[in-house]
Tab-separated table of C-alpha atoms (C1' of nucleotides) in Angstrom:
chain	number	residue	atom	x	y	z
A	167	MET	CA	41.881	38.485	-0.415
A	168	THR	CA	39.102	37.625	-2.869
A	169	GLN	CA	40.580	34.159	-2.795
A	170	THR	CA	40.372	33.747	0.882
A	171	ALA	CA	37.139	35.413	1.049
A	172	GLY	CA	35.918	33.250	-1.660
A	173	LYS	CA	37.378	30.194	-0.113
A	174	SER	CA	35.832	31.270	3.147
A	175	ARG	CA	32.376	31.740	1.619
A	176	ASP	CA	32.727	28.319	-0.126
A	177	ARG	CA	33.747	26.512	2.965
A	178	ILE	CA	30.866	27.981	4.855
A	179	SER	CA	28.480	27.423	2.049
A	180	ARG	CA	29.674	23.908	1.763
A	181	ARG	CA	29.435	23.258	5.519
A	182	GLN	CA	25.979	24.651	5.521
A	183	VAL	CA	25.188	22.556	2.514
A	184	ASP	CA	26.494	19.591	4.354
A	185	LYS	CA	24.611	20.325	7.520
A	186	PHE	CA	21.482	20.707	5.496
A	187	ALA	CA	22.104	17.374	3.687
A	188	GLU	CA	22.860	15.777	6.943
A	189	ARG	CA	19.647	16.882	8.591
A	190	ARG	CA	17.707	15.691	5.462
A	191	ALA	CA	19.334	12.495	5.837
A	192	GLN	CA	18.445	12.372	9.574
A	193	LEU	CA	14.957	13.166	9.040
A	194	ALA	CA	14.638	10.681	6.228
A	195	ALA	CA	15.941	8.013	8.640
A	196	SER	CA	13.188	8.832	10.997
A	197	ALA	CA	10.795	8.721	8.042
A	198	LEU	CA	11.944	5.416	6.959
A	199	GLN	CA	11.623	4.177	10.441
A	200	THR	CA	8.189	5.317	10.721
A	201	LEU	CA	7.054	4.196	7.292
A	202	SER	CA	8.494	0.643	7.903
A	203	GLU	CA	6.439	0.479	11.090
A	204	LEU	CA	3.091	2.013	9.906
A	205	GLY	CA	3.224	1.523	6.137
A	206	TYR	CA	2.723	4.214	3.631
A	207	ALA	CA	-1.051	4.468	4.070
A	208	ARG	CA	-0.975	5.290	7.655
A	209	THR	CA	2.272	7.417	7.886
A	210	SER	CA	1.814	11.095	8.518
A	211	LEU	CA	4.228	13.816	8.611
A	212	ARG	CA	3.500	14.484	12.197
A	213	GLU	CA	4.020	10.899	13.017
A	214	ILE	CA	7.381	11.153	11.292
A	215	ALA	CA	8.272	14.145	13.199
A	216	GLN	CA	7.334	12.425	16.506
A	217	ASN	CA	9.755	9.711	15.641
A	218	SER	CA	12.559	12.381	15.293
A	219	GLU	CA	13.633	14.945	17.722
A	220	PHE	CA	12.129	17.788	15.930
A	221	SER	CA	8.612	19.256	15.434
A	222	HIS	CA	6.372	18.619	12.449
A	223	GLY	CA	7.049	22.005	10.984
A	224	VAL	CA	10.701	21.362	10.258
A	225	LEU	CA	9.866	18.782	7.605
A	226	HIS	CA	8.788	21.623	5.326
A	227	TYR	CA	11.940	23.350	6.052
A	228	TYR	CA	13.986	20.558	4.530
A	229	PHE	CA	11.535	19.022	2.182
A	230	ARG	CA	9.260	20.916	-0.206
A	231	ASP	CA	6.322	18.431	0.412
A	232	LYS	CA	5.580	14.921	1.302
A	233	VAL	CA	6.228	13.525	-2.030
A	234	GLU	CA	9.833	14.982	-2.045
A	235	LEU	CA	10.374	13.530	1.474
A	236	ILE	CA	9.180	9.998	0.535
A	237	THR	CA	11.141	10.210	-2.787
A	238	TYR	CA	14.209	11.081	-0.853
A	239	CYS	CA	13.449	8.282	1.620
A	240	VAL	CA	13.184	5.750	-1.276
A	241	ARG	CA	16.616	6.797	-2.655
A	242	GLN	CA	18.224	6.637	0.710
A	243	TYR	CA	16.772	3.125	1.198
A	244	LYS	CA	18.264	2.109	-2.123
A	245	ALA	CA	21.758	3.233	-1.099
A	246	GLU	CA	22.105	0.779	1.590
A	247	CYS	CA	20.052	-1.872	0.056
A	248	VAL	CA	21.617	-2.780	-3.270
A	249	THR	CA	25.243	-3.177	-2.344
A	250	ARG	CA	24.427	-5.809	0.367
A	251	TYR	CA	25.149	-8.942	-1.494
A	252	ASP	CA	28.072	-7.934	-3.496
A	253	GLN	CA	30.615	-8.657	-0.720
A	254	ILE	CA	29.462	-12.250	-1.010
A	255	ILE	CA	30.030	-12.553	-4.637
A	256	VAL	CA	33.625	-11.472	-4.590
A	257	THR	CA	34.614	-13.609	-1.507
A	258	ALA	CA	33.112	-16.750	-2.639
A	259	GLY	CA	35.787	-19.219	-4.117
A	260	SER	CA	33.489	-22.038	-5.260
A	261	ALA	CA	29.963	-22.475	-6.645
A	262	GLU	CA	28.850	-24.215	-3.509
A	263	GLU	CA	30.312	-21.440	-1.216
A	264	LEU	CA	28.549	-18.787	-3.253
A	265	LYS	CA	25.218	-20.698	-3.208
A	266	GLN	CA	25.314	-21.215	0.489
A	267	GLY	CA	26.599	-17.787	1.296
A	268	PHE	CA	23.951	-16.040	-0.920
A	269	ALA	CA	21.126	-18.219	0.535
A	270	ALA	CA	22.231	-17.518	4.081
A	271	ALA	CA	22.519	-13.751	3.250
A	272	MET	CA	18.916	-13.671	2.066
A	273	ALA	CA	17.728	-15.573	5.044
A	274	ASP	CA	19.519	-13.080	7.400
A	275	THR	CA	18.162	-10.176	5.553
A	276	LEU	CA	14.782	-11.588	6.126
A	277	ARG	CA	15.348	-11.955	9.908
A	278	GLU	CA	16.977	-8.592	10.353
A	279	GLU	CA	15.426	-6.276	7.878
A	280	ALA	CA	11.862	-7.644	7.484
A	281	THR	CA	10.061	-4.473	8.268
A	282	MET	CA	12.235	-2.409	5.883
A	283	HIS	CA	11.434	-4.898	3.173
A	284	ARG	CA	7.754	-4.855	3.696
A	285	LEU	CA	8.136	-1.115	3.185
A	286	TRP	CA	9.935	-1.658	-0.072
A	287	TYR	CA	7.135	-3.807	-1.290
A	288	ASP	CA	4.492	-1.408	-0.138
A	289	LEU	CA	6.360	1.598	-1.797
A	290	ARG	CA	6.877	-0.445	-5.087
A	291	ASN	CA	3.123	-1.122	-5.130
A	292	GLN	CA	2.209	2.347	-4.390
A	293	SER	CA	4.174	3.264	-7.633
A	294	LEU	CA	1.586	1.258	-9.470
A	295	PHE	CA	-1.138	3.705	-8.290
A	296	GLU	CA	0.785	7.039	-7.994
A	297	GLU	CA	3.309	8.121	-10.526
A	298	SER	CA	5.337	10.225	-8.136
A	299	PHE	CA	7.791	7.443	-6.911
A	300	ARG	CA	7.651	5.358	-10.073
A	301	GLU	CA	10.872	6.453	-11.601
A	302	ASP	CA	12.812	5.897	-8.430
A	303	VAL	CA	11.069	2.615	-7.678
A	304	LEU	CA	11.892	1.288	-11.116
A	305	ASP	CA	15.395	2.439	-10.727
A	306	ILE	CA	15.740	0.485	-7.619
A	307	ASP	CA	14.163	-2.587	-9.081
A	308	GLN	CA	16.520	-2.598	-11.848
A	309	SER	CA	19.491	-2.278	-9.460
A	310	LEU	CA	18.080	-5.362	-7.576
A	311	GLU	CA	17.852	-7.207	-10.870
A	312	ARG	CA	21.423	-6.364	-11.666
A	313	MET	CA	22.511	-7.577	-8.285
A	314	ILE	CA	20.709	-10.741	-8.664
A	315	TRP	CA	22.209	-11.245	-12.046
A	316	ARG	CA	25.669	-10.758	-10.781
A	317	VAL	CA	25.127	-13.681	-8.367
A	318	VAL	CA	23.575	-15.803	-10.899
A	319	SER	CA	26.100	-15.181	-13.693
A	320	HIS	CA	28.975	-15.471	-11.264
A	321	PHE	CA	27.503	-18.819	-9.976
A	322	ALA	CA	27.256	-19.975	-13.560
A	323	GLU	CA	30.850	-19.087	-14.165
A	324	LEU	CA	31.903	-21.077	-11.021
A	325	VAL	CA	29.933	-24.026	-12.254
A	326	GLY	CA	31.047	-23.725	-15.733
A	327	SER	CA	27.684	-23.843	-17.502
A	328	PRO	CA	25.508	-20.815	-18.618
A	329	PRO	CA	22.373	-19.729	-16.951
A	330	VAL	CA	19.185	-20.983	-18.435
A	331	LEU	CA	17.202	-17.769	-18.103
A	332	SER	CA	17.186	-14.000	-18.487
A	333	PRO	CA	18.102	-11.470	-15.880
A	334	PRO	CA	14.347	-10.255	-15.411
A	335	VAL	CA	13.185	-13.735	-14.944
A	336	ALA	CA	15.971	-14.662	-12.668
A	337	TYR	CA	15.117	-11.653	-10.374
A	338	ALA	CA	11.368	-12.316	-10.526
A	339	LEU	CA	11.953	-15.736	-9.171
A	340	PHE	CA	14.152	-14.892	-6.235
A	341	ASP	CA	11.897	-11.823	-5.493
A	342	GLY	CA	8.930	-14.128	-5.443
A	343	LEU	CA	10.760	-16.429	-3.083
A	344	PHE	CA	11.727	-13.590	-0.764
A	345	GLN	CA	8.345	-11.895	-0.794
A	346	GLN	CA	6.411	-15.189	0.128
A	347	ALA	CA	9.042	-15.770	2.845
A	348	LEU	CA	8.473	-12.415	4.181
A	349	LEU	CA	4.674	-12.989	4.336
A	350	ARG	CA	5.189	-16.039	6.288
A	351	TYR	CA	7.988	-14.554	8.511
A	352	LEU	CA	5.882	-11.604	9.501
A	353	THR	CA	2.881	-13.820	10.240
A	354	GLY	CA	4.758	-15.759	12.827
A	355	ARG	CA	5.966	-18.876	11.024
A	356	ASP	CA	9.341	-19.415	12.633
A	357	THR	CA	10.659	-21.742	9.797
A	358	ALA	CA	10.215	-19.103	7.218
A	359	ALA	CA	13.925	-17.844	7.160
A	360	ASP	CA	15.304	-21.343	6.980
A	361	ASP	CA	12.806	-22.372	4.402
A	362	LEU	CA	13.906	-19.296	2.347
A	363	ARG	CA	17.607	-20.374	2.567
A	364	LYS	CA	16.790	-23.844	1.349
A	365	GLY	CA	14.586	-22.470	-1.445
A	366	VAL	CA	17.081	-20.127	-2.559
A	367	GLU	CA	19.770	-22.750	-2.558
A	368	HIS	CA	17.610	-25.064	-4.567
A	369	LEU	CA	16.610	-22.410	-6.963
A	370	LEU	CA	20.067	-21.183	-7.675
A	371	GLY	CA	21.132	-24.725	-8.398
A	372	GLN	CA	18.449	-25.147	-10.858
A	373	LEU	CA	19.313	-21.936	-12.762
A	374	VAL	CA	22.136	-23.322	-14.653
A	375	VAL	CA	22.345	-26.363	-16.848
A	376	ASP	CA	23.695	-29.498	-15.425
A	377	ALA	CA	24.177	-27.941	-12.073
B	317	MET	CA	-52.036	-20.404	9.913
B	318	THR	CA	-48.981	-20.390	12.032
B	319	GLN	CA	-47.311	-22.273	9.294
B	320	THR	CA	-48.311	-19.959	6.423
B	321	ALA	CA	-47.536	-16.957	8.547
B	322	GLY	CA	-44.235	-18.439	9.338
B	323	LYS	CA	-43.598	-19.367	5.776
B	324	SER	CA	-44.621	-15.878	4.852
B	325	ARG	CA	-42.245	-14.320	7.242
B	326	ASP	CA	-39.445	-16.538	6.457
B	327	ARG	CA	-39.985	-15.778	2.667
B	328	ILE	CA	-40.005	-12.026	3.256
B	329	SER	CA	-37.184	-12.350	5.704
B	330	ARG	CA	-35.218	-14.424	3.274
B	331	ARG	CA	-36.120	-12.144	0.403
B	332	GLN	CA	-34.915	-9.255	2.536
B	333	VAL	CA	-31.884	-11.025	3.549
B	334	ASP	CA	-31.194	-11.674	-0.039
B	335	LYS	CA	-31.667	-8.204	-1.088
B	336	PHE	CA	-29.573	-6.990	1.652
B	337	ALA	CA	-26.797	-9.433	0.531
B	338	GLU	CA	-27.236	-8.424	-3.028
B	339	ARG	CA	-26.773	-4.725	-2.048
B	340	ARG	CA	-23.788	-5.558	-0.126
B	341	ALA	CA	-22.312	-7.354	-3.062
B	342	GLN	CA	-23.218	-4.384	-5.284
B	343	LEU	CA	-21.558	-1.888	-3.065
B	344	ALA	CA	-18.567	-4.084	-2.633
B	345	ALA	CA	-18.145	-4.222	-6.475
B	346	SER	CA	-18.096	-0.424	-6.471
B	347	ALA	CA	-15.567	-0.499	-3.662
B	348	LEU	CA	-13.407	-2.952	-5.488
B	349	GLN	CA	-13.663	-0.736	-8.589
B	350	THR	CA	-12.552	2.301	-6.643
B	351	LEU	CA	-9.862	0.487	-4.763
B	352	SER	CA	-8.452	-1.011	-7.909
B	353	GLU	CA	-8.068	2.376	-9.483
B	354	LEU	CA	-6.936	4.444	-6.524
B	355	GLY	CA	-5.258	1.902	-4.190
B	356	TYR	CA	-5.925	1.302	-0.574
B	357	ALA	CA	-4.166	4.415	0.714
B	358	ARG	CA	-6.192	6.852	-1.244
B	359	THR	CA	-9.617	5.158	-1.292
B	360	SER	CA	-12.251	6.847	0.845
B	361	LEU	CA	-15.737	5.837	1.683
B	362	ARG	CA	-17.184	9.019	0.017
B	363	GLU	CA	-15.144	8.043	-3.202
B	364	ILE	CA	-16.523	4.491	-3.102
B	365	ALA	CA	-20.097	5.972	-2.820
B	366	GLN	CA	-19.516	8.265	-5.640
B	367	ASN	CA	-18.556	5.318	-7.861
B	368	SER	CA	-21.809	3.687	-6.847
B	369	GLU	CA	-25.319	5.035	-7.371
B	370	PHE	CA	-25.729	5.825	-3.704
B	371	SER	CA	-24.759	8.278	-1.089
B	372	HIS	CA	-21.904	7.841	1.293
B	373	GLY	CA	-24.222	7.278	4.350
B	374	VAL	CA	-25.637	4.107	2.940
B	375	LEU	CA	-22.316	2.364	3.354
B	376	HIS	CA	-22.767	2.413	7.068
B	377	TYR	CA	-26.213	0.872	6.600
B	378	TYR	CA	-24.709	-2.128	4.943
B	379	PHE	CA	-21.294	-2.338	6.599
B	380	ARG	CA	-20.383	-1.629	10.276
B	381	ASP	CA	-17.290	0.240	9.310
B	382	LYS	CA	-14.558	0.532	6.774
B	383	VAL	CA	-12.712	-2.614	7.807
B	384	GLU	CA	-15.788	-4.801	7.408
B	385	LEU	CA	-16.339	-3.278	3.924
B	386	ILE	CA	-12.868	-3.995	2.750
B	387	THR	CA	-12.780	-7.338	4.357
B	388	TYR	CA	-15.966	-8.255	2.543
B	389	CYS	CA	-14.272	-6.903	-0.750
B	390	VAL	CA	-11.348	-9.085	-0.323
B	391	ARG	CA	-13.558	-12.225	0.132
B	392	GLN	CA	-15.617	-11.174	-2.841
B	393	TYR	CA	-12.417	-10.694	-4.928
B	394	LYS	CA	-11.375	-14.156	-3.879
B	395	ALA	CA	-14.466	-15.862	-5.104
B	396	GLU	CA	-13.986	-14.915	-8.686
B	397	CYS	CA	-10.163	-15.131	-8.649
B	398	VAL	CA	-9.357	-18.605	-7.425
B	399	THR	CA	-11.264	-20.726	-9.882
B	400	ARG	CA	-9.977	-18.968	-12.822
B	401	TYR	CA	-7.443	-21.530	-13.960
B	402	ASP	CA	-9.245	-24.712	-12.994
B	403	GLN	CA	-10.913	-24.826	-16.365
B	404	ILE	CA	-7.596	-25.125	-18.226
B	405	ILE	CA	-6.425	-27.954	-16.081
B	406	VAL	CA	-9.468	-30.213	-16.809
B	407	THR	CA	-9.517	-29.596	-20.513
B	408	ALA	CA	-5.812	-29.930	-21.106
B	409	GLY	CA	-5.176	-33.336	-22.736
B	410	SER	CA	-1.417	-33.158	-23.039
B	411	ALA	CA	1.392	-31.665	-21.058
B	412	GLU	CA	2.311	-29.264	-23.834
B	413	GLU	CA	-1.369	-28.171	-24.109
B	414	LEU	CA	-1.461	-27.444	-20.389
B	415	LYS	CA	1.694	-25.589	-20.429
B	416	GLN	CA	0.730	-23.446	-23.267
B	417	GLY	CA	-2.943	-23.002	-21.998
B	418	PHE	CA	-1.724	-22.005	-18.494
B	419	ALA	CA	0.824	-19.562	-19.735
B	420	ALA	CA	-1.680	-17.891	-22.199
B	421	ALA	CA	-4.228	-17.721	-19.291
B	422	MET	CA	-1.759	-15.856	-17.115
B	423	ALA	CA	-0.828	-13.578	-19.889
B	424	ASP	CA	-4.455	-12.914	-20.592
B	425	THR	CA	-5.068	-12.197	-16.789
B	426	LEU	CA	-2.343	-9.727	-16.911
B	427	ARG	CA	-3.800	-7.939	-19.834
B	428	GLU	CA	-7.389	-7.910	-18.700
B	429	GLU	CA	-7.255	-7.787	-15.020
B	430	ALA	CA	-4.093	-5.819	-14.322
B	431	THR	CA	-5.632	-3.139	-11.985
B	432	MET	CA	-7.489	-5.738	-9.960
B	433	HIS	CA	-4.237	-7.626	-9.305
B	434	ARG	CA	-2.341	-4.497	-8.401
B	435	LEU	CA	-5.061	-4.164	-5.805
B	436	TRP	CA	-4.590	-7.641	-4.713
B	437	TYR	CA	-0.856	-7.080	-4.051
B	438	ASP	CA	-1.642	-3.828	-2.365
B	439	LEU	CA	-4.043	-5.538	0.050
B	440	ARG	CA	-1.663	-8.419	0.703
B	441	ASN	CA	0.867	-5.910	1.598
B	442	GLN	CA	-1.455	-3.918	3.816
B	443	SER	CA	-1.975	-7.197	5.785
B	444	LEU	CA	1.694	-7.049	6.692
B	445	PHE	CA	0.982	-3.809	8.418
B	446	GLU	CA	-2.532	-4.136	9.703
B	447	GLU	CA	-3.848	-7.266	11.278
B	448	SER	CA	-7.336	-6.564	10.047
B	449	PHE	CA	-7.346	-8.327	6.746
B	450	ARG	CA	-4.433	-10.679	7.435
B	451	GLU	CA	-6.654	-13.722	8.035
B	452	ASP	CA	-8.580	-13.372	4.729
B	453	VAL	CA	-5.429	-12.525	2.850
B	454	LEU	CA	-3.569	-15.541	3.992
B	455	ASP	CA	-6.642	-17.593	3.150
B	456	ILE	CA	-6.699	-16.262	-0.442
B	457	ASP	CA	-2.944	-16.811	-0.723
B	458	GLN	CA	-3.284	-20.323	0.296
B	459	SER	CA	-6.028	-20.776	-2.218
B	460	LEU	CA	-3.769	-19.361	-4.923
B	461	GLU	CA	-0.929	-21.669	-3.853
B	462	ARG	CA	-3.288	-24.732	-4.200
B	463	MET	CA	-4.392	-23.654	-7.557
B	464	ILE	CA	-0.863	-23.126	-8.750
B	465	TRP	CA	-0.066	-26.636	-7.384
B	466	ARG	CA	-2.944	-28.201	-9.137
B	467	VAL	CA	-1.495	-26.978	-12.379
B	468	VAL	CA	2.084	-28.010	-11.640
B	469	SER	CA	1.228	-31.437	-10.202
B	470	HIS	CA	-1.218	-32.184	-13.086
B	471	PHE	CA	1.519	-31.047	-15.520
B	472	ALA	CA	3.996	-33.415	-13.837
B	473	GLU	CA	1.365	-36.258	-14.119
B	474	LEU	CA	0.970	-35.684	-17.848
B	475	VAL	CA	4.808	-35.572	-18.317
B	476	GLY	CA	5.187	-38.605	-16.097
B	477	SER	CA	7.864	-37.300	-13.708
B	478	PRO	CA	7.388	-35.791	-10.199
B	479	PRO	CA	7.742	-32.076	-9.384
B	480	VAL	CA	11.168	-31.040	-8.237
B	481	LEU	CA	9.898	-28.621	-5.662
B	482	SER	CA	7.322	-27.732	-2.869
B	483	PRO	CA	3.765	-26.146	-3.336
B	484	PRO	CA	5.030	-22.899	-1.538
B	485	VAL	CA	8.032	-22.597	-3.604
B	486	ALA	CA	6.130	-23.140	-6.926
B	487	TYR	CA	3.628	-20.570	-5.868
B	488	ALA	CA	6.272	-18.158	-4.970
B	489	LEU	CA	8.082	-18.476	-8.316
B	490	PHE	CA	4.929	-18.026	-10.480
B	491	ASP	CA	3.760	-15.239	-8.256
B	492	GLY	CA	7.042	-13.483	-8.565
B	493	LEU	CA	6.899	-13.779	-12.281
B	494	PHE	CA	3.459	-12.442	-12.371
B	495	GLN	CA	4.226	-9.432	-10.097
B	496	GLN	CA	7.233	-8.489	-12.172
B	497	ALA	CA	5.340	-8.702	-15.294
B	498	LEU	CA	2.482	-6.606	-13.637
B	499	LEU	CA	5.063	-3.937	-12.795
B	500	ARG	CA	6.148	-3.806	-16.504
B	501	TYR	CA	2.868	-4.015	-17.882
B	502	LEU	CA	1.429	-1.127	-15.988
B	503	THR	CA	4.605	0.967	-16.629
B	504	GLY	CA	3.975	0.718	-20.300
B	505	ARG	CA	6.077	-2.040	-21.542
B	506	ASP	CA	3.822	-3.624	-24.220
B	507	THR	CA	5.893	-6.810	-24.423
B	508	ALA	CA	5.182	-7.677	-20.790
B	509	ALA	CA	2.237	-9.864	-21.346
B	510	ASP	CA	4.022	-11.918	-24.016
B	511	ASP	CA	7.178	-12.032	-21.950
B	512	LEU	CA	5.198	-13.406	-19.030
B	513	ARG	CA	3.752	-16.154	-21.187
B	514	LYS	CA	7.157	-17.194	-22.377
B	515	GLY	CA	8.496	-17.140	-18.772
B	516	VAL	CA	5.543	-19.134	-17.410
B	517	GLU	CA	5.967	-21.787	-20.186
B	518	HIS	CA	9.745	-21.992	-19.462
B	519	LEU	CA	9.367	-22.215	-15.767
B	520	LEU	CA	6.674	-24.807	-15.873
B	521	GLY	CA	8.750	-26.988	-18.059
B	522	GLN	CA	11.761	-26.665	-15.543
B	523	LEU	CA	9.679	-27.611	-12.552
B	524	VAL	CA	9.655	-31.415	-13.360
B	525	VAL	CA	12.647	-33.438	-13.785
B	526	ASP	CA	13.586	-34.583	-17.397
B	527	ALA	CA	10.878	-32.312	-18.830
C	1031	DA	C1'	28.042	44.161	20.400
C	1032	DA	C1'	24.875	43.955	16.937
C	1033	DG	C1'	23.043	42.669	13.115
C	1034	DA	C1'	22.390	38.925	9.497
C	1035	DA	C1'	21.385	34.321	8.253
C	1036	DG	C1'	20.047	29.939	9.255
C	1037	DT	C1'	17.162	26.868	11.949
C	1038	DC	C1'	13.390	25.452	14.615
C	1039	DT	C1'	8.567	25.727	17.077
C	1040	DT	C1'	4.075	26.834	17.381
C	1041	DG	C1'	-0.433	27.649	16.008
C	1042	DA	C1'	-3.432	28.208	12.415
C	1043	DC	C1'	-5.808	27.238	7.782
C	1044	DG	C1'	-8.863	24.666	4.790
C	1045	DA	C1'	-9.567	20.229	3.143
C	1046	DC	C1'	-10.638	15.680	3.963
C	1047	DT	C1'	-11.557	11.489	6.741
C	1048	DG	C1'	-14.774	7.795	9.211
C	1049	DT	C1'	-18.730	7.835	11.765
C	1050	DC	C1'	-23.301	8.867	13.267
C	1051	DC	C1'	-28.089	10.425	13.098
C	1052	DA	C1'	-32.499	12.748	12.081
C	1053	DG	C1'	-35.661	12.547	8.756
C	1054	DA	C1'	-37.024	11.891	3.882
C	1055	DA	C1'	-38.258	8.302	0.600
C	1056	DG	C1'	-39.667	3.935	-0.769
C	1057	DT	C1'	-42.104	-0.742	0.010
C	1058	DG	C1'	-45.466	-4.003	1.211
C	1059	DC	C1'	-49.584	-5.183	4.303
C	1060	DC	C1'	-54.076	-4.438	6.343
D	1186	DG	C1'	-55.690	5.372	2.443
D	1187	DG	C1'	-52.982	4.536	6.511
D	1188	DC	C1'	-49.284	2.177	8.997
D	1189	DA	C1'	-45.116	-0.295	9.895
D	1190	DC	C1'	-40.723	-1.219	8.185
D	1191	DT	C1'	-36.892	-0.925	5.195
D	1192	DT	C1'	-33.801	1.815	2.659
D	1193	DC	C1'	-31.603	5.916	1.599
D	1194	DT	C1'	-30.066	10.936	1.927
D	1195	DG	C1'	-27.547	14.770	3.489
D	1196	DG	C1'	-25.649	17.281	6.964
D	1197	DA	C1'	-23.091	17.543	11.199
D	1198	DC	C1'	-19.414	15.895	14.370
D	1199	DA	C1'	-14.686	15.353	15.966
D	1200	DG	C1'	-10.446	14.258	14.332
D	1201	DT	C1'	-6.418	14.090	11.110
D	1202	DC	C1'	-4.056	15.512	7.168
D	1203	DG	C1'	-0.588	18.558	4.472
D	1204	DT	C1'	0.804	23.046	4.222
D	1205	DC	C1'	2.177	27.450	5.499
D	1206	DA	C1'	3.782	31.563	7.919
D	1207	DA	C1'	5.030	34.433	12.008
D	1208	DG	C1'	8.036	34.513	15.203
D	1209	DA	C1'	11.634	32.804	18.673
D	1210	DC	C1'	15.880	30.786	19.091
D	1211	DT	C1'	20.726	29.575	17.522
D	1212	DT	C1'	24.902	30.436	15.021
D	1213	DC	C1'	27.826	33.087	12.284
D	1214	DT	C1'	29.815	37.463	10.401
D	1215	DT	C1'	31.486	41.980	10.718
DNA sequence: AAGAAGTCTTGACGACTGTCCAGAAGTGCC
DNA sequence: GGCACTTCTGGACAGTCGTCAAGACTTCTT
């Protein structure tokens, strides 16, 4: 009796928690959509609510304040972002295949997720001014660094020579390449994605000795 | 008579124009100061005025609106920014000297102008959302790209081998390196500047064949 | 059926924003 | 000194912002 009651309560409670979490995720998705369109500086809670199917008051039912909402958004962004390239690493059989696959994946990301990535750079920069998101941003940045390093080190393995630089430097180089490509892509240069692909291929080849 | 009157008017007019321009520059300096401290998103005209010795109303006497003020700031930032490394290029006698001088200069810039550069990245990112500053931002970016290329190509000359990549890619790599170092520097890692120096030295060495 | 709990809307609040303007203060000329 | 012009101040404006709370609506429990 107590068990079933307990189970019942737990099930309900969990269901409610799940629904609560689901709605949080749903609202965060609307927020990410709005942020990626307007940028951090011009995004208001009312604008976010208008991009969802709810009114602006509901945001404070699911999030304590704006900082918690955006922090939640940043974390949600990370979840889908970091694992993107891991598929390529495991499926690549040769160094050449990995190189071309990775370069093509970055170019595709540029083409399909440009606005999300300009948001990422926007938020990363915000963290240099406000301390609120800093921890989460640094966490994502490290994840990206590790992801890049998995590519580089696996490529080095396939080639049979060690990488010639450290994980932070490798990440910085690819990130610089991507960011510059993003700038060009969003300002209308239609060769940006393909230039990025070539640049990434070239760079990866240079990162191991005798490649 | 007409001449002297004309001259007089011109002199006065020019003096007034100069004073007008001087005050614009002065206010822009206050604005840059404020922007570099708070970031674009949180900087208001009243805050800028409070960081100057004037009241907030005067900003609209010297600038049509906020966009014109910030555009002017961006251009003023550029003026002192772009020529920074050219001195090193001309004075460097050997490849090794250029490499070390350039790397040390970048590390010094990181240490001494960190907040200004986080503003630069902030504004560059803003230009991906708003079209207002885009033209000026792209102009600065190209200037920086040319500056980097002067270093790289001169280094290649001193070494005696051609560079192995294009100006945009070279700029993207050094920019990525600097931005990552900035992130680390502003989040308290005290090895950031020296790591940047080493990274730049290493990268520059790799950019020419047989270096 | 009725109440309890969860969910959502609506309107209000104080604070802050960019912009504008009337007038004070300063400056140089006759 | 008085006058024209530039420069600057401080307040007012309409709008937007984040936040909050009162109440309506929905969903579940008993």
